[in-house]
CSV table of C-alpha atoms and ligand atoms in Angstrom, one decimal:
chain,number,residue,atom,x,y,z
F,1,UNK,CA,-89.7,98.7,167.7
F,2,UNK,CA,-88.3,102.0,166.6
F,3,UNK,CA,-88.9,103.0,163.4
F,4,UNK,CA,-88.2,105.9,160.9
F,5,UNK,CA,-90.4,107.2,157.7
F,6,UNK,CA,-87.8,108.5,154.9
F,7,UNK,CA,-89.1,109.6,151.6
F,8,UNK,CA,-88.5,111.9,148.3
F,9,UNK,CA,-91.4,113.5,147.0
F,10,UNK,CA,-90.9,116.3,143.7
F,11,UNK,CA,-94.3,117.2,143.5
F,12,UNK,CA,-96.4,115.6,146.5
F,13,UNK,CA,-97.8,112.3,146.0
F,14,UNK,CA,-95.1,110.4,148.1
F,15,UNK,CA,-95.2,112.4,150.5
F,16,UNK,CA,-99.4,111.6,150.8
F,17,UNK,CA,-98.1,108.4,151.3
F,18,UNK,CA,-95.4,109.2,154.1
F,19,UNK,CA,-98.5,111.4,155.8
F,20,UNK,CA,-100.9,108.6,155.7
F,21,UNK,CA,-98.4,106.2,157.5
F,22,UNK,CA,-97.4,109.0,159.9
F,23,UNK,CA,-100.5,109.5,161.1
F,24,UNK,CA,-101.1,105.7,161.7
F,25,UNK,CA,-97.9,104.2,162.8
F,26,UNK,CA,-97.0,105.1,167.0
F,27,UNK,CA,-95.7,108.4,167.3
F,28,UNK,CA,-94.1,107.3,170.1
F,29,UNK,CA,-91.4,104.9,168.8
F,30,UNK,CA,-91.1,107.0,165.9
F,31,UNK,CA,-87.2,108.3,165.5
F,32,UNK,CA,-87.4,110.2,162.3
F,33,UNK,CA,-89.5,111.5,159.6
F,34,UNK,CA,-88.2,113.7,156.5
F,35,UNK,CA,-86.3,113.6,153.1
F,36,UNK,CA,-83.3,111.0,153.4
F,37,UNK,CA,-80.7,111.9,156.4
F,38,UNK,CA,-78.4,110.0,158.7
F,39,UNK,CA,-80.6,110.6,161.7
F,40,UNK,CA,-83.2,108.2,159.9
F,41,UNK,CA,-80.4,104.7,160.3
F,42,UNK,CA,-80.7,105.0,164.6
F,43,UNK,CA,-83.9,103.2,164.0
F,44,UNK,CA,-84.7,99.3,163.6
F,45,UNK,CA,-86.8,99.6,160.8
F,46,UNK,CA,-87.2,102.4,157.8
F,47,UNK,CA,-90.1,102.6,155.9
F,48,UNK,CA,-88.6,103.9,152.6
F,49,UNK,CA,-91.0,106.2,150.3
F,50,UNK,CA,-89.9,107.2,146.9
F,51,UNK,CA,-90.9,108.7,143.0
F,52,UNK,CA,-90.4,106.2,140.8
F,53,UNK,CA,-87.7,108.0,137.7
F,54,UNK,CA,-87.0,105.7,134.7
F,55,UNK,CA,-88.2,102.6,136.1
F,56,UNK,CA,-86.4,102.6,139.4
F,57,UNK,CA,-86.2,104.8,143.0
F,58,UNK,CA,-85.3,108.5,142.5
F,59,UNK,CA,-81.8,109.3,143.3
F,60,UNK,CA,-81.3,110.5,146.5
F,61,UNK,CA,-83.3,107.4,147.8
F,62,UNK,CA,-80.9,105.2,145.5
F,63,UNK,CA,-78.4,106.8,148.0
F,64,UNK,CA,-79.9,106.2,151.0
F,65,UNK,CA,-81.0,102.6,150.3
F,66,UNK,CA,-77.1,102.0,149.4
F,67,UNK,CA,-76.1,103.9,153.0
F,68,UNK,CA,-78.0,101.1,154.7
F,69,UNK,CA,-76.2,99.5,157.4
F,70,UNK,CA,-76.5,95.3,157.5
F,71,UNK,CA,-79.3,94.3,160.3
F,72,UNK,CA,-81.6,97.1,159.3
F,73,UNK,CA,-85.6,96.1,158.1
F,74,UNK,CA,-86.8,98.2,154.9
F,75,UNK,CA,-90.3,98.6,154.0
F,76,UNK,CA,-90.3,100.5,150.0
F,77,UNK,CA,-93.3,102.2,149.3
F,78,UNK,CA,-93.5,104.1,146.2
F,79,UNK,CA,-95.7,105.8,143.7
F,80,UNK,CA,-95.4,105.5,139.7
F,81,UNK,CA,-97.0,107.2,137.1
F,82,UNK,CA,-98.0,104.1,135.4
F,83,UNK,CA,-100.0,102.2,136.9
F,84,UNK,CA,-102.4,98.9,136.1
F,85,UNK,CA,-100.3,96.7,136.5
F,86,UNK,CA,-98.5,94.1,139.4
F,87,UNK,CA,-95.7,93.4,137.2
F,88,UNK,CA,-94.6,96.5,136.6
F,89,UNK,CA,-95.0,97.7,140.2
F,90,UNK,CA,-92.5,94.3,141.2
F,91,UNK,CA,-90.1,95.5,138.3
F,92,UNK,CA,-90.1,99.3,140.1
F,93,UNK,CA,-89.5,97.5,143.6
F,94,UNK,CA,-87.4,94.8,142.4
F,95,UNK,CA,-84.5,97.8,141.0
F,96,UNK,CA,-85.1,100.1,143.6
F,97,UNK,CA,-84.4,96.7,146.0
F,98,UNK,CA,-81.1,96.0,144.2
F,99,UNK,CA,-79.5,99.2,145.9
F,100,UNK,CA,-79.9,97.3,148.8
F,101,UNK,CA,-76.4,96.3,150.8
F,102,UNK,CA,-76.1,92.6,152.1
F,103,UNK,CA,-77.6,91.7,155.2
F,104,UNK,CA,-80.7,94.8,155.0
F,105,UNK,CA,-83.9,92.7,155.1
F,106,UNK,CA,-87.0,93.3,152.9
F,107,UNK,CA,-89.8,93.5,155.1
F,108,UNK,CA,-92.3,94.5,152.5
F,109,UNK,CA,-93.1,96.7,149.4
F,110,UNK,CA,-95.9,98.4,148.3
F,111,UNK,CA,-96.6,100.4,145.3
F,112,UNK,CA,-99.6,102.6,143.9
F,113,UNK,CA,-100.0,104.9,140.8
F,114,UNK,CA,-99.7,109.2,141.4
F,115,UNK,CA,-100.2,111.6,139.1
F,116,UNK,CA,-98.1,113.4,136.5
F,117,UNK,CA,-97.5,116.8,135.6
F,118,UNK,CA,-99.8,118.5,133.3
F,119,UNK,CA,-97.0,119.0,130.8
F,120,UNK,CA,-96.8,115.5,130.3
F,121,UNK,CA,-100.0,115.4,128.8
F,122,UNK,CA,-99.5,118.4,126.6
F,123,UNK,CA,-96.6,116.9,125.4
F,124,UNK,CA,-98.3,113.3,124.3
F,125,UNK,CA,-101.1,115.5,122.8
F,126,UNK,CA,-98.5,117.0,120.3
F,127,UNK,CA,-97.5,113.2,119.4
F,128,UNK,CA,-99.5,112.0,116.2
F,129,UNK,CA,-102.2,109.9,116.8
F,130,UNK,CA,-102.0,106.4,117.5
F,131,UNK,CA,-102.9,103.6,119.7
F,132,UNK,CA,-99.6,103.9,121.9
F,133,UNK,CA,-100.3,108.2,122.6
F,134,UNK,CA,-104.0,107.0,123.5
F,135,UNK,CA,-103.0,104.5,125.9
F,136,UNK,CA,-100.3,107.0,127.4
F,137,UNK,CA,-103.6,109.7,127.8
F,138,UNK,CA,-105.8,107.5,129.1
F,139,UNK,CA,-102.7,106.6,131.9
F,140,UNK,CA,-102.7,110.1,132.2
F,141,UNK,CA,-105.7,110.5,132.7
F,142,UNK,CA,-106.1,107.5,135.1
F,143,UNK,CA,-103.3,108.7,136.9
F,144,UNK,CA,-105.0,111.8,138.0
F,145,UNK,CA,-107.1,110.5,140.8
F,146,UNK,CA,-103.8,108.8,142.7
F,147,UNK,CA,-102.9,108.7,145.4
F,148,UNK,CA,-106.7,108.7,146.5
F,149,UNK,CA,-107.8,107.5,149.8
F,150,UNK,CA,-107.8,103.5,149.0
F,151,UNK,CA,-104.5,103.9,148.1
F,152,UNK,CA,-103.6,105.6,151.0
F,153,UNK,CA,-106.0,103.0,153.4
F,154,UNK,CA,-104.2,100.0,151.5
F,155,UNK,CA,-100.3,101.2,152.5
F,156,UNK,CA,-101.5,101.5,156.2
F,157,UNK,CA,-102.7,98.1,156.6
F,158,UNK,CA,-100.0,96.4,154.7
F,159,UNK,CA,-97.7,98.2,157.2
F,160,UNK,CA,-100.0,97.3,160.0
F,161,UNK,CA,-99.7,93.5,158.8
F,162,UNK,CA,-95.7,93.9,158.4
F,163,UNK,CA,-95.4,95.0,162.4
M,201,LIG,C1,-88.2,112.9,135.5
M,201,LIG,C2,-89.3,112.0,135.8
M,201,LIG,C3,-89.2,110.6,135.4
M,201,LIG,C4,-90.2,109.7,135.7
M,201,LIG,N1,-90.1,108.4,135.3
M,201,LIG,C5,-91.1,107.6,135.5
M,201,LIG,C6,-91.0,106.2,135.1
M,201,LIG,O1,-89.9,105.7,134.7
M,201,LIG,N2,-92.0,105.4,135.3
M,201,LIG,C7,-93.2,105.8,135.9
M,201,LIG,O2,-94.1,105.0,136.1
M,201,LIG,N3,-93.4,107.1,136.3
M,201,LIG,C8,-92.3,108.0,136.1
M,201,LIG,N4,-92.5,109.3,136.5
M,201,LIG,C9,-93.8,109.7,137.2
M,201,LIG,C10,-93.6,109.8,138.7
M,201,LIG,O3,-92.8,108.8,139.3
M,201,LIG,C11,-95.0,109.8,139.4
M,201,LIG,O4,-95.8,110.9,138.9
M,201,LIG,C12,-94.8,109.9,140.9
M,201,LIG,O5,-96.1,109.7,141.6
M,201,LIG,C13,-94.3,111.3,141.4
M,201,LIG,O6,-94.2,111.2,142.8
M,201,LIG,P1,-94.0,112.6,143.7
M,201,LIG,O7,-95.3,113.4,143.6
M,201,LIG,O8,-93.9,112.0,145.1
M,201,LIG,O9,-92.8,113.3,143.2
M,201,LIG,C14,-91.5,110.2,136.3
M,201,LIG,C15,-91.6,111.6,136.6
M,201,LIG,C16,-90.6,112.5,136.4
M,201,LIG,C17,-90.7,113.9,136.8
């Protein structure tokens, strides 16, 4: 089966993501890696890899999931910079999902935390204390690890299961 790896990454953890499945999918019946593009759609199936921006995909992958042709697979991956928990992750997929045209089938999702920016955390050190600015530092602060190598190792063998 031909496939193609398509993802946006502003500052690098998607694209850790996009490497690690490079490296472990076939070359060979790879048609396309890169940032979205037309070449991607002469594949069978697109593993879709994106930044998650006020709860749903980034843009430009908002875009290319829309420019889906009916009878293409999808597999979403994508990193978020809160993390912890399942139901958040399915409400992230579930939106980026709905950009989908009829007829393009799901064939998995998968979803792990990746760091922020440090001037996210200067700015939720300038807020005044409280229980909600601790929780959004210790995020922070949880996030800074992601993607590490488990993350990474659990992608590729939910892909390897989806083949
Ligand atoms: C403008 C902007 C908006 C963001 N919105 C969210 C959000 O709604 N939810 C979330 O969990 N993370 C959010 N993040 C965090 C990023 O999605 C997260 O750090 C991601 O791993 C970045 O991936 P990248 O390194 O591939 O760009 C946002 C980051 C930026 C810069």
């Amino acid at each position: 089966m031909k496939y193609s790896i398509v993802y946006s990454s502003r500052t690098g953890n998607t694209r850790q993501l996009a490497d690690a499945l490079h490296a472990s999918l076939p070359a060979e019946d790879c048609v396309y890696f890169g940032t979205p593009a037309p070449e991607a759609l002469a594949a069978d199936r697109v593993y879709v890899g994106f930044w998650t921006d006020k709860g749903s995909c980034d843009e430009t992958v908002a875009a290319f999931l829309q420019s889906l042709p009916a009878g293409k697979e999808v597999y979403l991956f994508g990193t978020a910079g809160f993390g912890g928990s399942a139901v958040y992750f399915d409400k992230i997929l579930d939106a980026a999902a709905a950009n989908l045209p009829a007829g393009v089938r799901v064939v998995g999702r998968y979803m792990c935390q990746g760091r922020m920016p440090q001037a996210v955390r200067t700015r939720y050190e300038a807020m005044p204390d409280s229980p909600r600015r601790q929780a959004m530092l210790d995020n922070f602060d949880a996030a800074l690890s992601h993607p590490d190598a488990d993350d990474l190792d659990r992608l590729c063998r939910a892909v390897t299961a989806a083949l």
